[in-house]
CSV table of C-alpha atoms in Angstrom, one decimal:
chain,number,residue,atom,x,y,z
V,1,UNK,CA,-38.2,17.8,-50.3
V,2,UNK,CA,-37.4,14.2,-51.2
V,3,UNK,CA,-35.3,12.5,-48.4
V,4,UNK,CA,-34.0,8.9,-48.5
V,5,UNK,CA,-36.4,5.9,-47.6
V,6,UNK,CA,-35.1,4.9,-44.1
V,7,UNK,CA,-35.1,8.8,-43.1
V,8,UNK,CA,-38.7,9.1,-44.0
V,9,UNK,CA,-39.8,5.9,-42.0
V,10,UNK,CA,-38.1,6.9,-38.9
V,11,UNK,CA,-39.3,10.6,-39.1
V,12,UNK,CA,-42.8,9.3,-39.5
V,13,UNK,CA,-42.9,7.3,-36.3
V,14,UNK,CA,-41.2,10.3,-34.5
V,15,UNK,CA,-44.0,12.8,-35.7
V,16,UNK,CA,-46.9,10.4,-34.8
V,17,UNK,CA,-45.1,10.0,-31.3
V,18,UNK,CA,-45.5,13.6,-30.6
V,19,UNK,CA,-48.7,14.6,-32.7
V,20,UNK,CA,-51.1,11.5,-32.5
V,21,UNK,CA,-52.8,10.7,-29.4
V,22,UNK,CA,-53.4,7.1,-30.5
V,23,UNK,CA,-49.4,6.4,-30.5
V,24,UNK,CA,-48.0,3.6,-28.4
V,25,UNK,CA,-44.6,2.6,-28.2
V,26,UNK,CA,-43.2,-0.6,-29.5
V,27,UNK,CA,-42.6,0.2,-33.3
V,28,UNK,CA,-40.4,-2.7,-35.0
V,29,UNK,CA,-39.0,-2.5,-38.3
V,30,UNK,CA,-39.9,-4.5,-41.0
V,31,UNK,CA,-40.5,-4.9,-44.8
V,32,UNK,CA,-43.8,-4.9,-46.3
V,33,UNK,CA,-45.2,-3.0,-44.2
V,34,UNK,CA,-42.1,-0.9,-43.1
V,35,UNK,CA,-43.2,-1.1,-39.2
V,36,UNK,CA,-45.0,-3.3,-36.9
V,37,UNK,CA,-46.3,-2.5,-33.7
V,38,UNK,CA,-47.8,-5.5,-31.9
V,39,UNK,CA,-48.9,-3.2,-29.0
V,40,UNK,CA,-51.3,-1.1,-31.4
V,41,UNK,CA,-51.8,-4.5,-33.4
V,42,UNK,CA,-50.7,-2.1,-36.2
V,43,UNK,CA,-48.8,-2.2,-39.5
V,44,UNK,CA,-47.6,0.9,-41.0
V,45,UNK,CA,-46.0,1.5,-44.6
V,46,UNK,CA,-44.3,4.7,-45.3
V,47,UNK,CA,-44.2,6.3,-48.7
V,48,UNK,CA,-44.0,9.5,-50.8
V,49,UNK,CA,-46.5,10.9,-53.0
V,50,UNK,CA,-44.3,10.5,-56.1
V,51,UNK,CA,-45.4,9.7,-59.8
V,52,UNK,CA,-42.8,6.7,-61.7
V,53,UNK,CA,-40.7,9.6,-62.9
V,54,UNK,CA,-39.8,10.9,-59.7
V,55,UNK,CA,-38.7,7.4,-58.7
V,56,UNK,CA,-35.3,8.2,-60.6
V,57,UNK,CA,-34.9,11.0,-57.7
V,58,UNK,CA,-35.7,8.4,-55.0
V,59,UNK,CA,-32.9,5.9,-56.3
V,60,UNK,CA,-30.3,8.8,-56.9
V,61,UNK,CA,-31.1,9.8,-53.1
V,62,UNK,CA,-30.7,6.2,-51.9
V,63,UNK,CA,-27.4,5.9,-53.9
V,64,UNK,CA,-25.6,9.1,-53.0
V,65,UNK,CA,-27.2,10.4,-49.5
V,66,UNK,CA,-24.4,11.4,-47.2
V,67,UNK,CA,-21.7,11.9,-49.9
V,68,UNK,CA,-19.7,14.9,-50.3
V,69,UNK,CA,-20.6,17.1,-53.4
V,70,UNK,CA,-17.4,16.3,-55.0
V,71,UNK,CA,-18.3,12.7,-54.9
V,72,UNK,CA,-21.7,13.2,-56.9
V,73,UNK,CA,-21.5,12.3,-60.7
V,74,UNK,CA,-21.2,15.6,-62.9
V,75,UNK,CA,-24.4,14.6,-64.5
V,76,UNK,CA,-26.4,14.7,-61.4
V,77,UNK,CA,-25.1,18.1,-60.3
V,78,UNK,CA,-26.1,19.5,-63.8
V,79,UNK,CA,-29.6,18.1,-63.5
V,80,UNK,CA,-30.7,18.9,-60.2
V,81,UNK,CA,-28.6,22.0,-60.0
V,82,UNK,CA,-29.5,24.2,-56.8
V,83,UNK,CA,-32.3,21.7,-55.8
V,84,UNK,CA,-29.6,19.5,-54.1
V,85,UNK,CA,-29.5,20.2,-50.4
V,86,UNK,CA,-26.6,19.5,-48.2
V,87,UNK,CA,-26.0,19.0,-44.6
V,88,UNK,CA,-23.0,19.4,-43.0
V,89,UNK,CA,-21.3,19.4,-46.1
V,90,UNK,CA,-22.8,16.3,-47.3
V,91,UNK,CA,-25.8,15.3,-50.0
V,92,UNK,CA,-29.0,15.2,-47.8
V,93,UNK,CA,-31.9,16.0,-50.0
V,94,UNK,CA,-33.5,17.0,-53.3
V,95,UNK,CA,-35.6,20.2,-53.2
V,96,UNK,CA,-39.1,20.2,-55.1
V,97,UNK,CA,-38.6,21.6,-58.5
V,98,UNK,CA,-40.9,25.0,-58.1
V,99,UNK,CA,-40.8,25.6,-62.0
V,100,UNK,CA,-43.1,22.3,-62.4
V,101,UNK,CA,-46.7,22.4,-60.9
V,102,UNK,CA,-47.2,19.9,-58.1
V,103,UNK,CA,-50.3,18.0,-58.8
V,104,UNK,CA,-50.5,16.5,-55.2
V,105,UNK,CA,-53.8,15.2,-56.0
V,106,UNK,CA,-52.7,12.7,-58.5
V,107,UNK,CA,-49.4,11.9,-56.8
V,108,UNK,CA,-51.2,10.9,-53.7
V,109,UNK,CA,-54.0,9.0,-55.6
V,110,UNK,CA,-51.3,7.3,-57.7
V,111,UNK,CA,-49.0,6.2,-54.7
V,112,UNK,CA,-52.2,5.2,-52.4
V,113,UNK,CA,-53.4,2.9,-55.2
V,114,UNK,CA,-50.2,1.1,-55.7
V,115,UNK,CA,-49.9,0.4,-51.9
V,116,UNK,CA,-53.4,-0.6,-51.5
V,117,UNK,CA,-52.6,-3.4,-54.4
V,118,UNK,CA,-49.8,-4.4,-52.4
V,119,UNK,CA,-51.6,-4.8,-49.2
V,120,UNK,CA,-53.9,-6.9,-50.7
V,121,UNK,CA,-51.2,-9.0,-52.2
V,122,UNK,CA,-48.0,-9.5,-50.4
V,123,UNK,CA,-48.2,-7.3,-47.2
V,124,UNK,CA,-48.4,-8.9,-43.5
V,125,UNK,CA,-52.0,-8.0,-42.5
V,126,UNK,CA,-52.7,-6.8,-39.0
V,127,UNK,CA,-55.9,-5.8,-37.5
V,128,UNK,CA,-54.8,-2.2,-37.8
V,129,UNK,CA,-53.3,-1.6,-41.3
V,130,UNK,CA,-52.0,1.8,-41.9
V,131,UNK,CA,-50.0,4.1,-44.4
V,132,UNK,CA,-48.2,7.3,-44.0
V,133,UNK,CA,-47.8,9.5,-47.2
V,134,UNK,CA,-45.7,12.4,-47.7
V,135,UNK,CA,-47.8,14.6,-49.6
V,136,UNK,CA,-45.1,17.5,-51.0
V,137,UNK,CA,-47.8,20.1,-51.6
V,138,UNK,CA,-46.7,23.5,-53.4
V,139,UNK,CA,-45.8,26.4,-51.2
V,140,UNK,CA,-49.1,27.8,-49.5
V,141,UNK,CA,-51.3,25.0,-51.2
V,142,UNK,CA,-53.9,23.8,-49.3
V,143,UNK,CA,-54.7,20.2,-49.0
V,144,UNK,CA,-58.0,18.7,-49.8
V,145,UNK,CA,-58.1,15.9,-47.2
V,146,UNK,CA,-61.9,15.5,-47.7
V,147,UNK,CA,-61.4,14.9,-51.0
V,148,UNK,CA,-58.8,12.4,-50.7
V,149,UNK,CA,-60.9,10.5,-47.9
V,150,UNK,CA,-63.9,10.1,-50.5
V,151,UNK,CA,-61.4,8.7,-53.1
V,152,UNK,CA,-59.6,6.3,-50.7
V,153,UNK,CA,-62.8,5.1,-49.5
V,154,UNK,CA,-64.4,4.2,-52.7
V,155,UNK,CA,-61.3,2.5,-53.7
V,156,UNK,CA,-61.0,0.3,-50.6
V,157,UNK,CA,-64.4,-0.8,-51.1
V,158,UNK,CA,-63.2,-2.7,-54.0
V,159,UNK,CA,-60.9,-4.8,-52.0
V,160,UNK,CA,-60.6,-7.4,-49.6
V,161,UNK,CA,-58.5,-5.6,-47.2
V,162,UNK,CA,-58.0,-2.0,-46.7
V,163,UNK,CA,-56.1,0.8,-44.6
V,164,UNK,CA,-57.8,1.7,-41.3
V,165,UNK,CA,-55.6,4.8,-41.1
V,166,UNK,CA,-54.0,7.2,-43.7
V,167,UNK,CA,-51.6,9.8,-42.6
V,168,UNK,CA,-51.1,12.7,-44.8
V,169,UNK,CA,-47.8,14.7,-44.1
V,170,UNK,CA,-48.5,18.0,-45.6
V,171,UNK,CA,-45.1,19.8,-44.1
V,172,UNK,CA,-47.1,22.1,-41.7
V,173,UNK,CA,-50.3,20.0,-41.0
V,174,UNK,CA,-50.8,16.2,-40.5
V,175,UNK,CA,-54.1,14.8,-41.5
V,176,UNK,CA,-55.1,11.5,-39.6
V,177,UNK,CA,-57.8,9.6,-41.9
V,178,UNK,CA,-59.8,7.1,-39.6
V,179,UNK,CA,-61.7,4.9,-42.0
V,180,UNK,CA,-63.2,2.9,-39.2
V,181,UNK,CA,-64.5,6.1,-37.5
V,182,UNK,CA,-65.0,8.0,-40.9
V,183,UNK,CA,-63.3,10.9,-39.5
V,184,UNK,CA,-60.7,13.3,-40.5
V,185,UNK,CA,-58.5,14.9,-37.9
V,186,UNK,CA,-56.4,18.1,-38.6
V,187,UNK,CA,-53.1,18.2,-36.7
V,188,UNK,CA,-51.2,21.7,-37.1
V,189,UNK,CA,-47.7,21.2,-36.1
V,190,UNK,CA,-46.6,23.4,-33.0
V,191,UNK,CA,-43.9,25.8,-33.6
V,192,UNK,CA,-40.5,24.4,-33.8
V,193,UNK,CA,-41.8,21.0,-34.4
V,194,UNK,CA,-40.2,20.1,-37.5
V,195,UNK,CA,-36.5,21.0,-36.1
V,196,UNK,CA,-37.4,18.9,-33.4
V,197,UNK,CA,-38.6,15.8,-35.5
V,198,UNK,CA,-35.6,16.5,-37.9
V,199,UNK,CA,-33.1,16.3,-35.1
V,200,UNK,CA,-34.5,13.2,-33.2
V,201,UNK,CA,-34.8,11.4,-36.5
V,202,UNK,CA,-31.3,12.1,-37.6
V,203,UNK,CA,-29.9,10.9,-34.2
V,204,UNK,CA,-32.1,7.6,-34.4
V,205,UNK,CA,-31.2,7.3,-38.1
V,206,UNK,CA,-27.4,6.8,-37.3
V,207,UNK,CA,-27.9,5.1,-33.8
V,208,UNK,CA,-27.8,1.5,-35.4
V,209,UNK,CA,-27.7,-0.5,-38.7
V,210,UNK,CA,-31.7,-0.7,-38.8
V,211,UNK,CA,-32.2,-4.4,-39.8
V,212,UNK,CA,-35.5,-6.0,-39.8
V,213,UNK,CA,-36.6,-6.2,-36.2
V,214,UNK,CA,-34.9,-3.3,-34.8
V,215,UNK,CA,-37.0,-1.6,-32.2
V,216,UNK,CA,-37.5,2.3,-32.4
V,217,UNK,CA,-38.7,2.8,-28.9
């Protein structure tokens, strides 16, 4: 499921708040990266594992999120069909196309490479740099975090700057890849956790305009 960008950014922090033992409050909205936390000396970028063609869906979501169905263009309704997801009568997300195979490995690698390049060109550098990636695996598909860890390690070795933390949101599991400790932590979401995260994220999403400098907690 692909949500709009700001929702993703807030959801990422909420999930870390409840799941990650290293979490400390103080995340402030920023751009490049998306969040800065001085208490953790951490800069965090949030992204989805999407290929270039998927960017069209991202743009569509950003433009029409929250609109009534009759406010959406007919061409989009024809194209997405049942993949359009509505909440309280308003457009909220686009579901994955189950007819197409989801090659999550290539999507994660592609997005990681692009963000790693940006980290080395135009991101604010903190003592700890992190990236949170929504993986979107297919239903019942197991994510090979070890394979991704090795790939990312190899790519980061070629660059001046790298990510200390990579968080992989795999729907019911959160992987924390720590490249300083060379460790992989697998955190299984407790029962009803996703509902809690969704509810808190939605509340915060509409609590203010979320300009740069807005503090999450």
